[in-house]
């Protein structure tokens, strides 16, 4: 596989798929430029080599229609400032032939939002899946998606995929476009290389003991990941709101805590599977319970299986935090996805902070720690500890699908895999 380091972009036009789906305030100003900064090493390498640069991205979910709220024209100045060079703008991503042809080495062109065209996602618009004509519409859209990808490919001599956040989608710009370049003219960008390597570190090159921490509100959204990890981990911590589904499944009284009543058997199955595979499953034993879902609620420490009516568990309790720390401290590989409590409320961040501190300590002692999935990243940033872990993933959904063992279309298209 061609790598970006081996490729010389001098005199070449490179089209790069980035993830510039950045959050904007009501005035169209960027509130967090992490994704733009993440792409800079790739973009700057192309310019430093003497290449011309065409940048493409989506923003938001305009559902195949032009919507000024999601126009990438709003970020042209920010991208220019980050790159240290003026950025031209193509107001229609599918009609940028002339602008692309006129680009000189060292120049940059940003294309308008790819998702203004339904062909980007390749889903039929205005027709329900139940409609008998849906399959025909889908087939027709797939043909149009190929044409759209071919148009994008025609702007450049080579293609660089550097949008890990969308690598789990088989879109025109993330996977289909790669078919129009030979193996020596398509490659992963630096950010993608780092992401793929981080996932491989956790799943293939495991240093033991391996501790995975899965948090969040629902066990149902994490079941695929939990099942894939069962064959790999030594310790599995399940925390956050899903803990109460496990407590109730084992006959506990959980008051008004969050619960998935239709997943009680699933929780028991997971407990049995961990036992069968020799995995140390760490579930909470106590929690910080609150009398309402608010930062200023009255609180008390309760056992997870004995929460009074009218009270709900909103954070891990002191004994649970100790159990988490013990499962993390000696680990050599650590994966964290999802908080241990309602970390948005400052009074209920204790459990998540205990996890973050234990991970930082283990990392200092030589562990490889990967943090990914929106809320855990927000957690680690909230605690100001981003520089104390090995790697923070930029892609929530893509990371979770990779951990589930699924092939990411955006990686497979470059590697020439199906």
mmCIF file of N, CA and C in Angstrom, residues 129-211:
data_model
loop_
_atom_site.group_PDB
_atom_site.id
_atom_site.type_symbol
_atom_site.label_atom_id
_atom_site.label_comp_id
_atom_site.label_asym_id
_atom_site.label_seq_id
_atom_site.Cartn_x
_atom_site.Cartn_y
_atom_site.Cartn_z
ATOM 1 N N UNK A 129 -38.123 3.166 2.485
ATOM 2 C CA UNK A 129 -37.616 1.796 2.253
ATOM 3 C C UNK A 129 -38.747 0.808 1.965
ATOM 4 N N UNK A 130 -39.942 1.093 2.511
ATOM 5 C CA UNK A 130 -41.080 0.181 2.336
ATOM 6 C C UNK A 130 -41.675 0.267 0.912
ATOM 7 N N UNK A 131 -41.359 1.358 0.218
ATOM 8 C CA UNK A 131 -41.918 1.571 -1.133
ATOM 9 C C UNK A 131 -41.428 0.473 -2.085
ATOM 10 N N UNK A 132 -42.345 -0.141 -2.862
ATOM 11 C CA UNK A 132 -41.918 -1.206 -3.786
ATOM 12 C C UNK A 132 -40.881 -0.741 -4.815
ATOM 13 N N UNK A 133 -40.832 0.581 -5.051
ATOM 14 C CA UNK A 133 -39.863 1.106 -6.035
ATOM 15 C C UNK A 133 -38.501 1.446 -5.414
ATOM 16 N N UNK A 134 -38.378 1.177 -4.100
ATOM 17 C CA UNK A 134 -37.150 1.591 -3.395
ATOM 18 C C UNK A 134 -35.893 0.926 -3.971
ATOM 19 N N UNK A 135 -35.945 -0.372 -4.225
ATOM 20 C CA UNK A 135 -34.760 -1.087 -4.719
ATOM 21 C C UNK A 135 -34.276 -0.525 -6.057
ATOM 22 N N UNK A 136 -35.245 -0.207 -6.938
ATOM 23 C CA UNK A 136 -34.875 0.375 -8.245
ATOM 24 C C UNK A 136 -34.248 1.748 -8.054
ATOM 25 N N UNK A 137 -34.817 2.535 -7.117
ATOM 26 C CA UNK A 137 -34.285 3.876 -6.836
ATOM 27 C C UNK A 137 -32.880 3.779 -6.243
ATOM 28 N N UNK A 138 -32.677 2.755 -5.401
ATOM 29 C CA UNK A 138 -31.364 2.554 -4.768
ATOM 30 C C UNK A 138 -30.310 2.208 -5.830
ATOM 31 N N UNK A 139 -30.698 1.333 -6.753
ATOM 32 C CA UNK A 139 -29.786 0.917 -7.826
ATOM 33 C C UNK A 139 -29.393 2.116 -8.693
ATOM 34 N N UNK A 140 -30.392 2.924 -9.005
ATOM 35 C CA UNK A 140 -30.146 4.115 -9.831
ATOM 36 C C UNK A 140 -29.221 5.104 -9.096
ATOM 37 N N UNK A 141 -29.466 5.249 -7.776
ATOM 38 C CA UNK A 141 -28.630 6.159 -6.982
ATOM 39 C C UNK A 141 -27.191 5.659 -6.889
ATOM 40 N N UNK A 142 -27.003 4.341 -6.790
ATOM 41 C CA UNK A 142 -25.639 3.786 -6.720
ATOM 42 C C UNK A 142 -24.866 4.103 -8.007
ATOM 43 N N UNK A 143 -25.557 4.064 -9.160
ATOM 44 C CA UNK A 143 -24.920 4.409 -10.437
ATOM 45 C C UNK A 143 -24.543 5.891 -10.457
ATOM 46 N N UNK A 144 -25.444 6.728 -9.926
ATOM 47 C CA UNK A 144 -25.155 8.173 -9.853
ATOM 48 C C UNK A 144 -24.024 8.453 -8.869
ATOM 49 N N UNK A 145 -23.947 7.645 -7.812
ATOM 50 C CA UNK A 145 -22.866 7.818 -6.827
ATOM 51 C C UNK A 145 -21.508 7.584 -7.490
ATOM 52 N N UNK A 146 -21.449 6.555 -8.342
ATOM 53 C CA UNK A 146 -20.188 6.279 -9.060
ATOM 54 C C UNK A 146 -19.805 7.448 -9.963
ATOM 55 N N UNK A 147 -20.784 8.013 -10.656
ATOM 56 C CA UNK A 147 -20.511 9.162 -11.540
ATOM 57 C C UNK A 147 -20.019 10.366 -10.735
ATOM 58 N N UNK A 148 -20.642 10.570 -9.578
ATOM 59 C CA UNK A 148 -20.265 11.693 -8.693
ATOM 60 C C UNK A 148 -18.819 11.501 -8.211
ATOM 61 N N UNK A 149 -18.499 10.279 -7.796
ATOM 62 C CA UNK A 149 -17.138 9.976 -7.330
ATOM 63 C C UNK A 149 -16.123 10.156 -8.464
ATOM 64 N N UNK A 150 -16.536 9.764 -9.670
ATOM 65 C CA UNK A 150 -15.658 9.889 -10.839
ATOM 66 C C UNK A 150 -15.367 11.364 -11.134
ATOM 67 N N UNK A 151 -16.389 12.211 -10.978
ATOM 68 C CA UNK A 151 -16.211 13.659 -11.169
ATOM 69 C C UNK A 151 -15.202 14.212 -10.169
ATOM 70 N N UNK A 152 -15.367 13.846 -8.902
ATOM 71 C CA UNK A 152 -14.429 14.309 -7.862
ATOM 72 C C UNK A 152 -13.011 13.835 -8.180
ATOM 73 N N UNK A 153 -12.893 12.583 -8.595
ATOM 74 C CA UNK A 153 -11.577 12.014 -8.903
ATOM 75 C C UNK A 153 -10.908 12.727 -10.077
ATOM 76 N N UNK A 154 -11.732 13.223 -11.006
ATOM 77 C CA UNK A 154 -11.183 13.852 -12.221
ATOM 78 C C UNK A 154 -10.430 15.161 -11.931
ATOM 79 N N UNK A 155 -10.629 15.710 -10.747
ATOM 80 C CA UNK A 155 -9.967 16.979 -10.394
ATOM 81 C C UNK A 155 -8.484 16.793 -10.082
ATOM 82 N N UNK A 156 -8.061 15.562 -9.798
ATOM 83 C CA UNK A 156 -6.726 15.384 -9.197
ATOM 84 C C UNK A 156 -5.964 14.196 -9.771
ATOM 85 N N UNK A 157 -4.670 14.164 -9.450
ATOM 86 C CA UNK A 157 -3.797 13.062 -9.880
ATOM 87 C C UNK A 157 -3.739 11.949 -8.836
ATOM 88 N N UNK A 158 -4.042 12.300 -7.579
ATOM 89 C CA UNK A 158 -3.961 11.295 -6.515
ATOM 90 C C UNK A 158 -4.998 11.609 -5.436
ATOM 91 N N UNK A 159 -5.306 10.588 -4.650
ATOM 92 C CA UNK A 159 -6.362 10.689 -3.632
ATOM 93 C C UNK A 159 -5.797 10.319 -2.265
ATOM 94 N N UNK A 160 -6.109 11.154 -1.278
ATOM 95 C CA UNK A 160 -5.678 10.886 0.098
ATOM 96 C C UNK A 160 -6.916 10.840 1.000
ATOM 97 N N UNK A 161 -7.083 9.731 1.704
ATOM 98 C CA UNK A 161 -8.201 9.585 2.650
ATOM 99 C C UNK A 161 -7.684 9.895 4.050
ATOM 100 N N UNK A 162 -8.192 10.979 4.641
ATOM 101 C CA UNK A 162 -7.713 11.362 5.977
ATOM 102 C C UNK A 162 -8.866 11.711 6.914
ATOM 103 N N UNK A 163 -10.043 11.132 6.648
ATOM 104 C CA UNK A 163 -11.227 11.437 7.469
ATOM 105 C C UNK A 163 -11.657 10.190 8.230
ATOM 106 N N UNK A 164 -10.988 9.914 9.342
ATOM 107 C CA UNK A 164 -11.310 8.697 10.097
ATOM 108 C C UNK A 164 -12.753 8.718 10.608
ATOM 109 N N UNK A 165 -13.235 9.914 10.944
ATOM 110 C CA UNK A 165 -14.597 10.038 11.481
ATOM 111 C C UNK A 165 -15.676 9.532 10.537
ATOM 112 N N UNK A 166 -15.353 9.447 9.227
ATOM 113 C CA UNK A 166 -16.341 8.945 8.256
ATOM 114 C C UNK A 166 -15.859 7.670 7.556
ATOM 115 N N UNK A 167 -14.816 7.069 8.071
ATOM 116 C CA UNK A 167 -14.230 5.884 7.404
ATOM 117 C C UNK A 167 -15.143 4.666 7.455
ATOM 118 N N UNK A 168 -16.148 4.699 8.339
ATOM 119 C CA UNK A 168 -17.064 3.551 8.444
ATOM 120 C C UNK A 168 -18.254 3.687 7.494
ATOM 121 N N UNK A 169 -18.228 4.739 6.647
ATOM 122 C CA UNK A 169 -19.306 4.955 5.684
ATOM 123 C C UNK A 169 -18.772 4.711 4.268
ATOM 124 N N UNK A 170 -19.538 3.984 3.454
ATOM 125 C CA UNK A 170 -19.104 3.768 2.067
ATOM 126 C C UNK A 170 -19.704 4.884 1.207
ATOM 127 N N UNK A 171 -19.183 6.099 1.382
ATOM 128 C CA UNK A 171 -19.667 7.252 0.633
ATOM 129 C C UNK A 171 -18.806 7.479 -0.610
ATOM 130 N N UNK A 172 -19.297 8.354 -1.494
ATOM 131 C CA UNK A 172 -18.560 8.634 -2.735
ATOM 132 C C UNK A 172 -17.141 9.100 -2.444
ATOM 133 N N UNK A 173 -17.010 10.012 -1.470
ATOM 134 C CA UNK A 173 -15.706 10.647 -1.215
ATOM 135 C C UNK A 173 -14.822 9.869 -0.254
ATOM 136 N N UNK A 174 -15.386 8.860 0.429
ATOM 137 C CA UNK A 174 -14.592 8.127 1.422
ATOM 138 C C UNK A 174 -14.150 6.752 0.932
ATOM 139 N N UNK A 175 -14.838 6.223 -0.094
ATOM 140 C CA UNK A 175 -14.511 4.868 -0.538
ATOM 141 C C UNK A 175 -14.639 4.698 -2.050
ATOM 142 N N UNK A 176 -15.783 5.114 -2.621
ATOM 143 C CA UNK A 176 -16.040 4.863 -4.048
ATOM 144 C C UNK A 176 -14.992 5.547 -4.929
ATOM 145 N N UNK A 177 -14.593 6.756 -4.559
ATOM 146 C CA UNK A 177 -13.615 7.538 -5.338
ATOM 147 C C UNK A 177 -12.295 6.777 -5.530
ATOM 148 N N UNK A 178 -11.942 5.934 -4.549
ATOM 149 C CA UNK A 178 -10.656 5.218 -4.608
ATOM 150 C C UNK A 178 -10.565 4.292 -5.817
ATOM 151 N N UNK A 179 -11.730 3.865 -6.338
ATOM 152 C CA UNK A 179 -11.735 2.983 -7.523
ATOM 153 C C UNK A 179 -11.155 3.665 -8.763
ATOM 154 N N UNK A 180 -11.097 4.996 -8.743
ATOM 155 C CA UNK A 180 -10.636 5.743 -9.928
ATOM 156 C C UNK A 180 -9.147 6.101 -9.858
ATOM 157 N N UNK A 181 -8.444 5.530 -8.894
ATOM 158 C CA UNK A 181 -6.991 5.737 -8.777
ATOM 159 C C UNK A 181 -6.318 4.381 -8.636
ATOM 160 N N UNK A 182 -5.120 4.238 -9.254
ATOM 161 C CA UNK A 182 -4.424 2.960 -9.080
ATOM 162 C C UNK A 182 -3.753 2.927 -7.705
ATOM 163 N N UNK A 183 -3.243 1.749 -7.354
ATOM 164 C CA UNK A 183 -2.703 1.524 -5.998
ATOM 165 C C UNK A 183 -1.587 2.505 -5.623
ATOM 166 N N UNK A 184 -0.865 3.022 -6.614
ATOM 167 C CA UNK A 184 0.248 3.940 -6.318
ATOM 168 C C UNK A 184 -0.205 5.392 -6.184
ATOM 169 N N UNK A 185 -1.490 5.656 -6.434
ATOM 170 C CA UNK A 185 -1.970 7.046 -6.383
ATOM 171 C C UNK A 185 -3.136 7.235 -5.419
ATOM 172 N N UNK A 186 -3.271 6.306 -4.467
ATOM 173 C CA UNK A 186 -4.248 6.493 -3.386
ATOM 174 C C UNK A 186 -3.609 6.041 -2.086
ATOM 175 N N UNK A 187 -3.876 6.760 -1.019
ATOM 176 C CA UNK A 187 -3.191 6.460 0.247
ATOM 177 C C UNK A 187 -3.974 7.032 1.431
ATOM 178 N N UNK A 188 -3.634 6.551 2.613
ATOM 179 C CA UNK A 188 -4.194 7.113 3.846
ATOM 180 C C UNK A 188 -3.351 8.323 4.250
ATOM 181 N N UNK A 189 -3.993 9.334 4.816
ATOM 182 C CA UNK A 189 -3.261 10.482 5.347
ATOM 183 C C UNK A 189 -2.658 10.144 6.706
ATOM 184 N N UNK A 190 -1.904 11.086 7.268
ATOM 185 C CA UNK A 190 -1.237 10.840 8.562
ATOM 186 C C UNK A 190 -2.227 10.550 9.685
ATOM 187 N N UNK A 191 -3.346 11.287 9.704
ATOM 188 C CA UNK A 191 -4.333 11.097 10.772
ATOM 189 C C UNK A 191 -4.925 9.688 10.688
ATOM 190 N N UNK A 192 -5.273 9.262 9.469
ATOM 191 C CA UNK A 192 -5.818 7.915 9.273
ATOM 192 C C UNK A 192 -4.799 6.848 9.673
ATOM 193 N N UNK A 193 -3.554 7.056 9.278
ATOM 194 C CA UNK A 193 -2.502 6.083 9.627
ATOM 195 C C UNK A 193 -2.411 5.916 11.144
ATOM 196 N N UNK A 194 -2.462 7.073 11.843
ATOM 197 C CA UNK A 194 -2.370 7.040 13.312
ATOM 198 C C UNK A 194 -3.568 6.317 13.929
ATOM 199 N N UNK A 195 -4.757 6.600 13.397
ATOM 200 C CA UNK A 195 -5.984 5.986 13.920
ATOM 201 C C UNK A 195 -5.962 4.469 13.713
ATOM 202 N N UNK A 196 -5.602 4.053 12.492
ATOM 203 C CA UNK A 196 -5.576 2.620 12.173
ATOM 204 C C UNK A 196 -4.539 1.910 13.049
ATOM 205 N N UNK A 197 -3.395 2.570 13.253
ATOM 206 C CA UNK A 197 -2.339 1.980 14.090
ATOM 207 C C UNK A 197 -2.795 1.854 15.545
ATOM 208 N N UNK A 198 -3.514 2.884 16.030
ATOM 209 C CA UNK A 198 -3.998 2.862 17.418
ATOM 210 C C UNK A 198 -4.981 1.710 17.631
ATOM 211 N N UNK A 199 -5.870 1.519 16.662
ATOM 212 C CA UNK A 199 -6.835 0.406 16.761
ATOM 213 C C UNK A 199 -6.092 -0.927 16.710
ATOM 214 N N UNK A 200 -5.105 -1.035 15.809
ATOM 215 C CA UNK A 200 -4.318 -2.277 15.714
ATOM 216 C C UNK A 200 -3.574 -2.564 17.023
ATOM 217 N N UNK A 201 -3.075 -1.502 17.668
ATOM 218 C CA UNK A 201 -2.379 -1.658 18.949
ATOM 219 C C UNK A 201 -3.288 -2.302 19.982
ATOM 220 N N UNK A 202 -4.554 -1.866 19.957
ATOM 221 C CA UNK A 202 -5.503 -2.345 20.955
ATOM 222 C C UNK A 202 -6.037 -3.732 20.621
ATOM 223 N N UNK A 203 -6.214 -4.016 19.331
ATOM 224 C CA UNK A 203 -6.878 -5.273 18.963
ATOM 225 C C UNK A 203 -5.942 -6.384 18.490
ATOM 226 N N UNK A 204 -4.777 -5.989 17.935
ATOM 227 C CA UNK A 204 -3.910 -7.014 17.349
ATOM 228 C C UNK A 204 -2.593 -7.164 18.100
ATOM 229 N N UNK A 205 -2.048 -6.043 18.534
ATOM 230 C CA UNK A 205 -0.732 -6.084 19.177
ATOM 231 C C UNK A 205 -0.928 -5.859 20.676
ATOM 232 N N UNK A 206 -1.671 -6.780 21.305
ATOM 233 C CA UNK A 206 -2.105 -6.554 22.693
ATOM 234 C C UNK A 206 -0.988 -6.868 23.688
ATOM 235 N N UNK A 207 -0.679 -5.882 24.517
ATOM 236 C CA UNK A 207 0.227 -6.109 25.654
ATOM 237 C C UNK A 207 -0.688 -6.349 26.862
ATOM 238 N N UNK A 208 -0.413 -7.375 27.622
ATOM 239 C CA UNK A 208 -1.311 -7.729 28.716
ATOM 240 C C UNK A 208 -0.769 -7.327 30.084
ATOM 241 N N UNK A 209 -1.672 -7.123 31.065
ATOM 242 C CA UNK A 209 -3.122 -7.255 30.997
ATOM 243 C C UNK A 209 -3.789 -6.153 30.149
ATOM 244 N N UNK A 210 -4.929 -6.503 29.537
ATOM 245 C CA UNK A 210 -5.715 -5.585 28.711
ATOM 246 C C UNK A 210 -7.020 -5.279 29.458
ATOM 247 N N UNK A 211 -7.225 -4.000 29.760
ATOM 248 C CA UNK A 211 -8.456 -3.559 30.431
ATOM 249 C C UNK A 211 -9.260 -2.671 29.500
#
